[in-house]
Amino acid sequence: MARHDLVIRRRTSIAQRLPDTYQEKLLAFQKHVLKLRKTHNYTMGAIGNVDETPVFFEMPGESTVNKAGEKTVHVRTAGAEKQRCTVMLGITADGNKLPPFVIFKRKTLPKEKLPPGILVRVQEKGWMTEELYLDWLKSVWFRRPGALLRQRSMLVVDSFRSHLTENVKVKMRQEKSDMVVIPGGMTGMLQPLDVSINRPFKSHLRRFFPDWRCGSTEMTPTGRLKKPSLSQMCEWIVAAWNTIPEEMVSKSFKVTSISNAMDGTEDDAVWLTSPDSETSSESDIDSNESSDEQ
């Protein structure tokens, strides 16, 4: 590369900034979680976290090889870089991954055959709404392994408005599920999915696109490259989700001080991440994807 005057170019992003009072919010969150755990003695499978994350139909690589010194580098796409769906991911502290819940931007459910292990819904803007969140609670959270035993549970959520409506709170109380809300601006420190899971999930997801694009030469009637189909997107989402190991999931609750042993023997796990686990917060990858800003 040096001989041919080539360099690696990478897109940049802006990291999420913590609030000025983050230390007070952090301490209050930890005390609240500890109090609930001492009161209700949840099992690890009854402690969960859920988060919405956008997945784009076109995922070209973040870097490419190009002549050094050029300010603009062109990447060929189908023009669908801004088209996206919302993927609701859920995990529990025992390492279990709940089925992905995908929301496509359309009015009718797709007729094409979809892969197993995924739930698909539609919404005019492709966003999470109160109605869809209640649907997720009914279809996924209240049907997770062990949920039918009606044991008390705890679900950690961010401050996205659809999570905090009165109807949602009533439903959570009816099902004996305690809701713990992460303070605004703190998901990069306190949300297990944000801290440990979303980045490797999307990293695996992006690896499917270049191979598919290299083998797909289909064109639209207007002469553009075709974007991936809905069923293809679902297959990628399921495959990427299956690559996340259980150990990484269970550890994500410990590094965010949610499931650590209450006798203090696991306190050293807080804020520590393994170098090979790709556990950097997704907030540092794409600040405009933060759940707090939806």
Short mmCIF file of C-alpha atoms in Angstrom, two decimals:
data_model
loop_
_atom_site.label_atom_id
_atom_site.label_comp_id
_atom_site.label_asym_id
_atom_site.label_seq_id
_atom_site.Cartn_x
_atom_site.Cartn_y
_atom_site.Cartn_z
CA MET A 1 0.00 0.00 0.00
CA ALA A 2 2.83 2.40 0.79
CA ARG A 3 4.45 1.64 -2.56
CA HIS A 4 1.27 2.63 -4.39
CA ASP A 5 0.48 5.60 -2.13
CA LEU A 6 -2.67 4.00 -0.72
CA VAL A 7 -4.24 4.57 2.71
CA ILE A 8 -7.23 3.16 4.63
CA ARG A 9 -10.12 5.63 4.87
CA ARG A 10 -12.77 5.23 7.55
CA ARG A 11 -15.96 7.10 8.28
CA THR A 12 -16.06 9.07 11.55
CA SER A 13 -18.71 9.53 14.23
CA ILE A 14 -19.36 11.57 17.36
CA ALA A 15 -19.29 9.86 20.75
CA GLN A 16 -22.18 10.22 23.21
CA ARG A 17 -21.49 12.81 25.93
CA LEU A 18 -22.36 11.91 29.51
CA PRO A 19 -24.53 14.35 31.52
CA ASP A 20 -22.79 16.60 34.04
CA THR A 21 -24.55 14.85 36.93
CA TYR A 22 -23.76 11.33 35.71
CA GLN A 23 -22.07 10.27 38.98
CA GLU A 24 -25.19 11.04 41.03
CA LYS A 25 -27.42 9.30 38.44
CA LEU A 26 -25.11 6.29 38.36
CA LEU A 27 -25.18 5.88 42.13
CA ALA A 28 -28.97 6.28 42.30
CA PHE A 29 -29.43 3.65 39.56
CA GLN A 30 -27.17 1.15 41.31
CA LYS A 31 -28.93 1.66 44.65
CA HIS A 32 -32.35 1.21 43.04
CA VAL A 33 -31.36 -2.03 41.28
CA LEU A 34 -29.77 -3.43 44.44
CA LYS A 35 -32.84 -2.59 46.52
CA LEU A 36 -35.16 -4.36 44.05
CA ARG A 37 -32.93 -7.43 43.90
CA LYS A 38 -32.76 -7.71 47.71
CA THR A 39 -36.54 -7.30 47.97
CA HIS A 40 -37.62 -9.73 45.26
CA ASN A 41 -34.63 -12.09 44.87
CA TYR A 42 -35.00 -12.40 41.08
CA THR A 43 -33.50 -15.35 39.26
CA MET A 44 -30.95 -14.47 36.56
CA GLY A 45 -33.44 -15.52 33.87
CA ALA A 46 -35.93 -12.98 35.22
CA ILE A 47 -33.58 -10.00 34.87
CA GLY A 48 -33.70 -8.57 31.36
CA ASN A 49 -32.80 -5.69 29.10
CA VAL A 50 -34.42 -4.55 25.86
CA ASP A 51 -33.31 -2.00 23.29
CA GLU A 52 -34.30 -0.84 19.82
CA THR A 53 -31.55 -0.41 17.27
CA PRO A 54 -31.79 0.62 13.60
CA VAL A 55 -30.59 -1.74 10.88
CA PHE A 56 -30.03 -0.31 7.42
CA PHE A 57 -30.85 -2.10 4.17
CA GLU A 58 -27.47 -1.11 2.74
CA MET A 59 -24.39 -1.65 4.88
CA PRO A 60 -21.30 -0.85 2.81
CA GLY A 61 -17.96 -1.28 4.57
CA GLU A 62 -16.68 1.43 6.86
CA SER A 63 -13.30 1.49 5.13
CA THR A 64 -11.88 1.02 1.65
CA VAL A 65 -8.57 1.28 -0.17
CA ASN A 66 -8.05 4.45 -2.20
CA LYS A 67 -5.38 6.80 -3.47
CA ALA A 68 -3.88 8.89 -0.67
CA GLY A 69 -4.84 12.55 -0.56
CA GLU A 70 -8.29 12.33 -2.15
CA LYS A 71 -10.93 14.08 -0.03
CA THR A 72 -13.94 12.21 -1.43
CA VAL A 73 -14.18 8.45 -1.94
CA HIS A 74 -17.15 7.06 -3.90
CA VAL A 75 -18.80 3.75 -2.92
CA ARG A 76 -21.30 2.10 -5.26
CA THR A 77 -24.67 1.30 -3.60
CA ALA A 78 -28.32 0.83 -4.57
CA GLY A 79 -29.24 4.20 -3.07
CA ALA A 80 -30.95 2.66 -0.04
CA GLU A 81 -28.41 3.69 2.60
CA LYS A 82 -31.06 5.62 4.56
CA GLN A 83 -33.75 2.94 4.37
CA ARG A 84 -33.86 1.03 7.60
CA CYS A 85 -35.91 -1.15 9.92
CA THR A 86 -36.05 -1.16 13.70
CA VAL A 87 -34.80 -4.27 15.49
CA MET A 88 -35.87 -4.86 19.08
CA LEU A 89 -33.30 -7.00 20.89
CA GLY A 90 -33.88 -8.57 24.28
CA ILE A 91 -31.55 -10.48 26.62
CA THR A 92 -31.60 -11.92 30.13
CA ALA A 93 -28.87 -12.08 32.76
CA ASP A 94 -28.51 -15.87 32.50
CA GLY A 95 -27.19 -15.45 28.93
CA ASN A 96 -30.44 -16.09 27.08
CA LYS A 97 -31.16 -14.17 23.85
CA LEU A 98 -34.83 -13.46 23.14
CA PRO A 99 -36.16 -13.66 19.55
CA PRO A 100 -35.47 -10.48 17.52
CA PHE A 101 -38.56 -8.30 16.99
CA VAL A 102 -38.28 -6.46 13.66
CA ILE A 103 -40.39 -3.48 12.55
CA PHE A 104 -40.41 -2.70 8.83
CA LYS A 105 -41.52 0.62 7.37
CA ARG A 106 -44.66 -0.42 5.47
CA LYS A 107 -48.41 -0.85 5.93
CA THR A 108 -48.82 -4.59 5.30
CA LEU A 109 -46.93 -7.63 6.48
CA PRO A 110 -44.58 -9.12 3.85
CA LYS A 111 -45.99 -12.11 1.95
CA GLU A 112 -42.60 -13.70 1.33
CA LYS A 113 -41.50 -16.61 3.49
CA LEU A 114 -39.55 -15.46 6.55
CA PRO A 115 -36.99 -17.48 8.53
CA PRO A 116 -37.91 -19.00 11.91
CA GLY A 117 -36.70 -17.42 15.14
CA ILE A 118 -37.82 -13.87 14.37
CA LEU A 119 -41.00 -11.81 14.86
CA VAL A 120 -41.92 -9.28 12.16
CA ARG A 121 -44.26 -6.32 12.50
CA VAL A 122 -44.93 -3.26 10.34
CA GLN A 123 -45.45 0.43 11.06
CA GLU A 124 -45.88 3.39 8.70
CA LYS A 125 -42.62 5.00 9.80
CA GLY A 126 -40.80 1.86 10.91
CA TRP A 127 -40.66 3.09 14.50
CA MET A 128 -41.41 1.54 17.86
CA THR A 129 -44.77 2.69 19.24
CA GLU A 130 -46.64 2.04 22.47
CA GLU A 131 -48.84 -0.52 20.70
CA LEU A 132 -45.85 -2.39 19.28
CA TYR A 133 -44.00 -2.30 22.59
CA LEU A 134 -47.02 -3.84 24.32
CA ASP A 135 -47.00 -6.44 21.54
CA TRP A 136 -43.32 -7.16 22.27
CA LEU A 137 -44.04 -7.54 26.00
CA LYS A 138 -46.86 -10.00 25.28
CA SER A 139 -45.11 -11.93 22.49
CA VAL A 140 -41.54 -12.01 23.80
CA TRP A 141 -40.91 -10.84 27.37
CA PHE A 142 -43.88 -12.54 29.00
CA ARG A 143 -43.14 -15.71 27.01
CA ARG A 144 -39.44 -15.96 27.76
CA PRO A 145 -38.15 -19.20 29.33
CA GLY A 146 -39.55 -19.43 32.86
CA ALA A 147 -42.06 -16.59 32.45
CA LEU A 148 -45.08 -18.91 32.60
CA LEU A 149 -44.15 -19.73 36.21
CA ARG A 150 -45.24 -16.15 37.04
CA GLN A 151 -42.05 -15.40 38.96
CA ARG A 152 -41.40 -11.74 39.61
CA SER A 153 -39.08 -10.18 37.01
CA MET A 154 -37.13 -6.99 36.35
CA LEU A 155 -36.79 -5.34 32.94
CA VAL A 156 -34.18 -2.63 32.37
CA VAL A 157 -35.19 -0.10 29.69
CA ASP A 158 -34.03 3.28 28.45
CA SER A 159 -36.13 6.43 28.65
CA PHE A 160 -37.68 6.12 25.18
CA ARG A 161 -41.24 7.41 25.53
CA SER A 162 -42.97 4.24 24.26
CA HIS A 163 -41.45 2.30 27.18
CA LEU A 164 -42.90 4.63 29.81
CA THR A 165 -46.58 5.12 28.94
CA GLU A 166 -49.29 4.49 31.52
CA ASN A 167 -50.63 1.47 29.62
CA VAL A 168 -47.18 -0.10 29.66
CA LYS A 169 -46.78 0.52 33.39
CA VAL A 170 -50.18 -1.05 34.09
CA LYS A 171 -49.32 -4.12 32.02
CA MET A 172 -45.97 -4.51 33.78
CA ARG A 173 -47.65 -4.35 37.21
CA GLN A 174 -50.26 -6.91 36.16
CA GLU A 175 -47.54 -9.34 35.10
CA LYS A 176 -45.43 -8.72 38.24
CA SER A 177 -42.56 -7.28 36.20
CA ASP A 178 -40.62 -4.36 37.67
CA MET A 179 -39.41 -1.71 35.25
CA VAL A 180 -36.04 -0.04 35.84
CA VAL A 181 -35.46 3.07 33.72
CA ILE A 182 -31.92 4.06 32.76
CA PRO A 183 -31.36 7.83 33.27
CA GLY A 184 -31.21 9.90 30.08
CA GLY A 185 -27.76 10.04 28.52
CA MET A 186 -26.51 7.05 30.54
CA THR A 187 -27.25 4.14 28.17
CA GLY A 188 -23.58 4.06 27.14
CA MET A 189 -22.72 3.06 30.73
CA LEU A 190 -25.77 1.28 32.10
CA GLN A 191 -27.55 -0.50 29.24
CA PRO A 192 -26.16 -4.04 28.71
CA LEU A 193 -27.18 -4.13 25.04
CA ASP A 194 -25.63 -0.74 24.33
CA VAL A 195 -22.43 -1.47 26.22
CA SER A 196 -21.70 -5.02 25.11
CA ILE A 197 -24.05 -6.49 22.53
CA ASN A 198 -25.22 -4.06 19.83
CA ARG A 199 -21.78 -3.40 18.40
CA PRO A 200 -20.75 -7.04 17.80
CA PHE A 201 -24.28 -7.81 16.57
CA LYS A 202 -24.04 -5.09 13.92
CA SER A 203 -20.47 -6.02 13.13
CA HIS A 204 -21.58 -9.56 12.27
CA LEU A 205 -24.55 -8.16 10.37
CA ARG A 206 -22.38 -5.94 8.19
CA ARG A 207 -20.23 -8.90 7.14
CA PHE A 208 -23.11 -10.46 5.21
CA PHE A 209 -23.71 -7.44 2.98
CA PRO A 210 -20.44 -7.29 0.96
CA ASP A 211 -20.62 -10.99 0.10
CA TRP A 212 -24.25 -10.64 -0.95
CA ARG A 213 -23.54 -7.50 -2.99
CA CYS A 214 -20.64 -9.18 -4.82
CA GLY A 215 -22.90 -12.06 -5.82
CA SER A 216 -26.00 -10.02 -6.61
CA THR A 217 -26.17 -8.23 -9.97
CA GLU A 218 -29.96 -7.86 -10.15
CA MET A 219 -31.13 -4.46 -11.33
CA THR A 220 -34.35 -2.50 -10.90
CA PRO A 221 -36.35 -1.35 -13.98
CA THR A 222 -34.69 2.08 -13.59
CA GLY A 223 -31.19 0.57 -13.79
CA ARG A 224 -30.30 0.68 -10.09
CA LEU A 225 -28.84 -2.17 -8.09
CA LYS A 226 -31.49 -4.03 -6.12
CA LYS A 227 -31.48 -3.71 -2.34
CA PRO A 228 -31.78 -6.81 -0.09
CA SER A 229 -35.28 -8.29 0.23
CA LEU A 230 -37.14 -8.33 3.56
CA SER A 231 -36.61 -12.07 3.92
CA GLN A 232 -32.88 -11.62 3.23
CA MET A 233 -32.68 -8.92 5.92
CA CYS A 234 -34.45 -11.23 8.38
CA GLU A 235 -32.05 -14.08 7.61
CA TRP A 236 -29.07 -11.81 8.28
CA ILE A 237 -30.58 -10.54 11.54
CA VAL A 238 -31.21 -14.08 12.82
CA ALA A 239 -27.74 -15.27 11.75
CA ALA A 240 -25.99 -12.28 13.35
CA TRP A 241 -27.99 -12.69 16.57
CA ASN A 242 -27.08 -16.37 16.77
CA THR A 243 -23.36 -15.51 16.69
CA ILE A 244 -23.55 -13.65 20.02
CA PRO A 245 -22.32 -16.07 22.74
CA GLU A 246 -24.22 -16.60 25.99
CA GLU A 247 -21.15 -15.69 28.04
CA MET A 248 -21.02 -12.24 26.42
CA VAL A 249 -24.72 -11.72 27.21
CA SER A 250 -24.44 -12.68 30.88
CA LYS A 251 -21.26 -10.64 31.30
CA SER A 252 -22.98 -7.55 29.86
CA PHE A 253 -25.22 -7.39 32.96
CA LYS A 254 -22.22 -7.56 35.27
CA VAL A 255 -20.20 -4.80 33.58
CA THR A 256 -23.24 -2.54 33.96
CA SER A 257 -23.67 -3.42 37.67
CA ILE A 258 -27.08 -5.08 37.27
CA SER A 259 -26.57 -8.79 38.03
CA ASN A 260 -23.39 -8.85 40.13
CA ALA A 261 -23.31 -11.08 43.22
CA MET A 262 -24.79 -9.13 46.14
CA ASP A 263 -22.05 -10.30 48.50
CA GLY A 264 -19.52 -8.13 46.66
CA THR A 265 -17.47 -10.96 45.17
CA GLU A 266 -18.13 -9.77 41.59
CA ASP A 267 -17.68 -6.04 42.12
CA ASP A 268 -14.45 -6.10 40.11
CA ALA A 269 -16.49 -6.95 36.97
CA VAL A 270 -18.12 -3.51 36.93
CA TRP A 271 -16.92 -1.37 34.00
CA LEU A 272 -14.40 -4.06 32.97
CA THR A 273 -14.71 -5.48 29.47
CA SER A 274 -12.72 -8.17 27.70
CA PRO A 275 -10.53 -6.89 24.83
CA ASP A 276 -11.77 -9.68 22.55
CA SER A 277 -15.46 -9.24 23.26
CA GLU A 278 -15.96 -6.10 21.15
CA THR A 279 -17.84 -4.52 24.03
CA SER A 280 -17.42 -0.86 23.22
CA SER A 281 -20.65 1.09 23.53
CA GLU A 282 -22.57 1.45 20.32
CA SER A 283 -22.99 5.10 21.27
CA ASP A 284 -19.38 5.57 20.20
CA ILE A 285 -20.06 3.97 16.83
CA ASP A 286 -23.04 6.00 15.70
CA SER A 287 -24.38 8.66 18.01
CA ASN A 288 -27.49 9.18 15.89
CA GLU A 289 -28.58 5.60 16.66
CA SER A 290 -28.84 6.20 20.42
CA SER A 291 -32.14 5.04 21.90
CA ASP A 292 -32.37 8.22 23.96
CA GLU A 293 -32.77 10.25 20.76
CA GLN A 294 -35.49 8.18 19.06
#
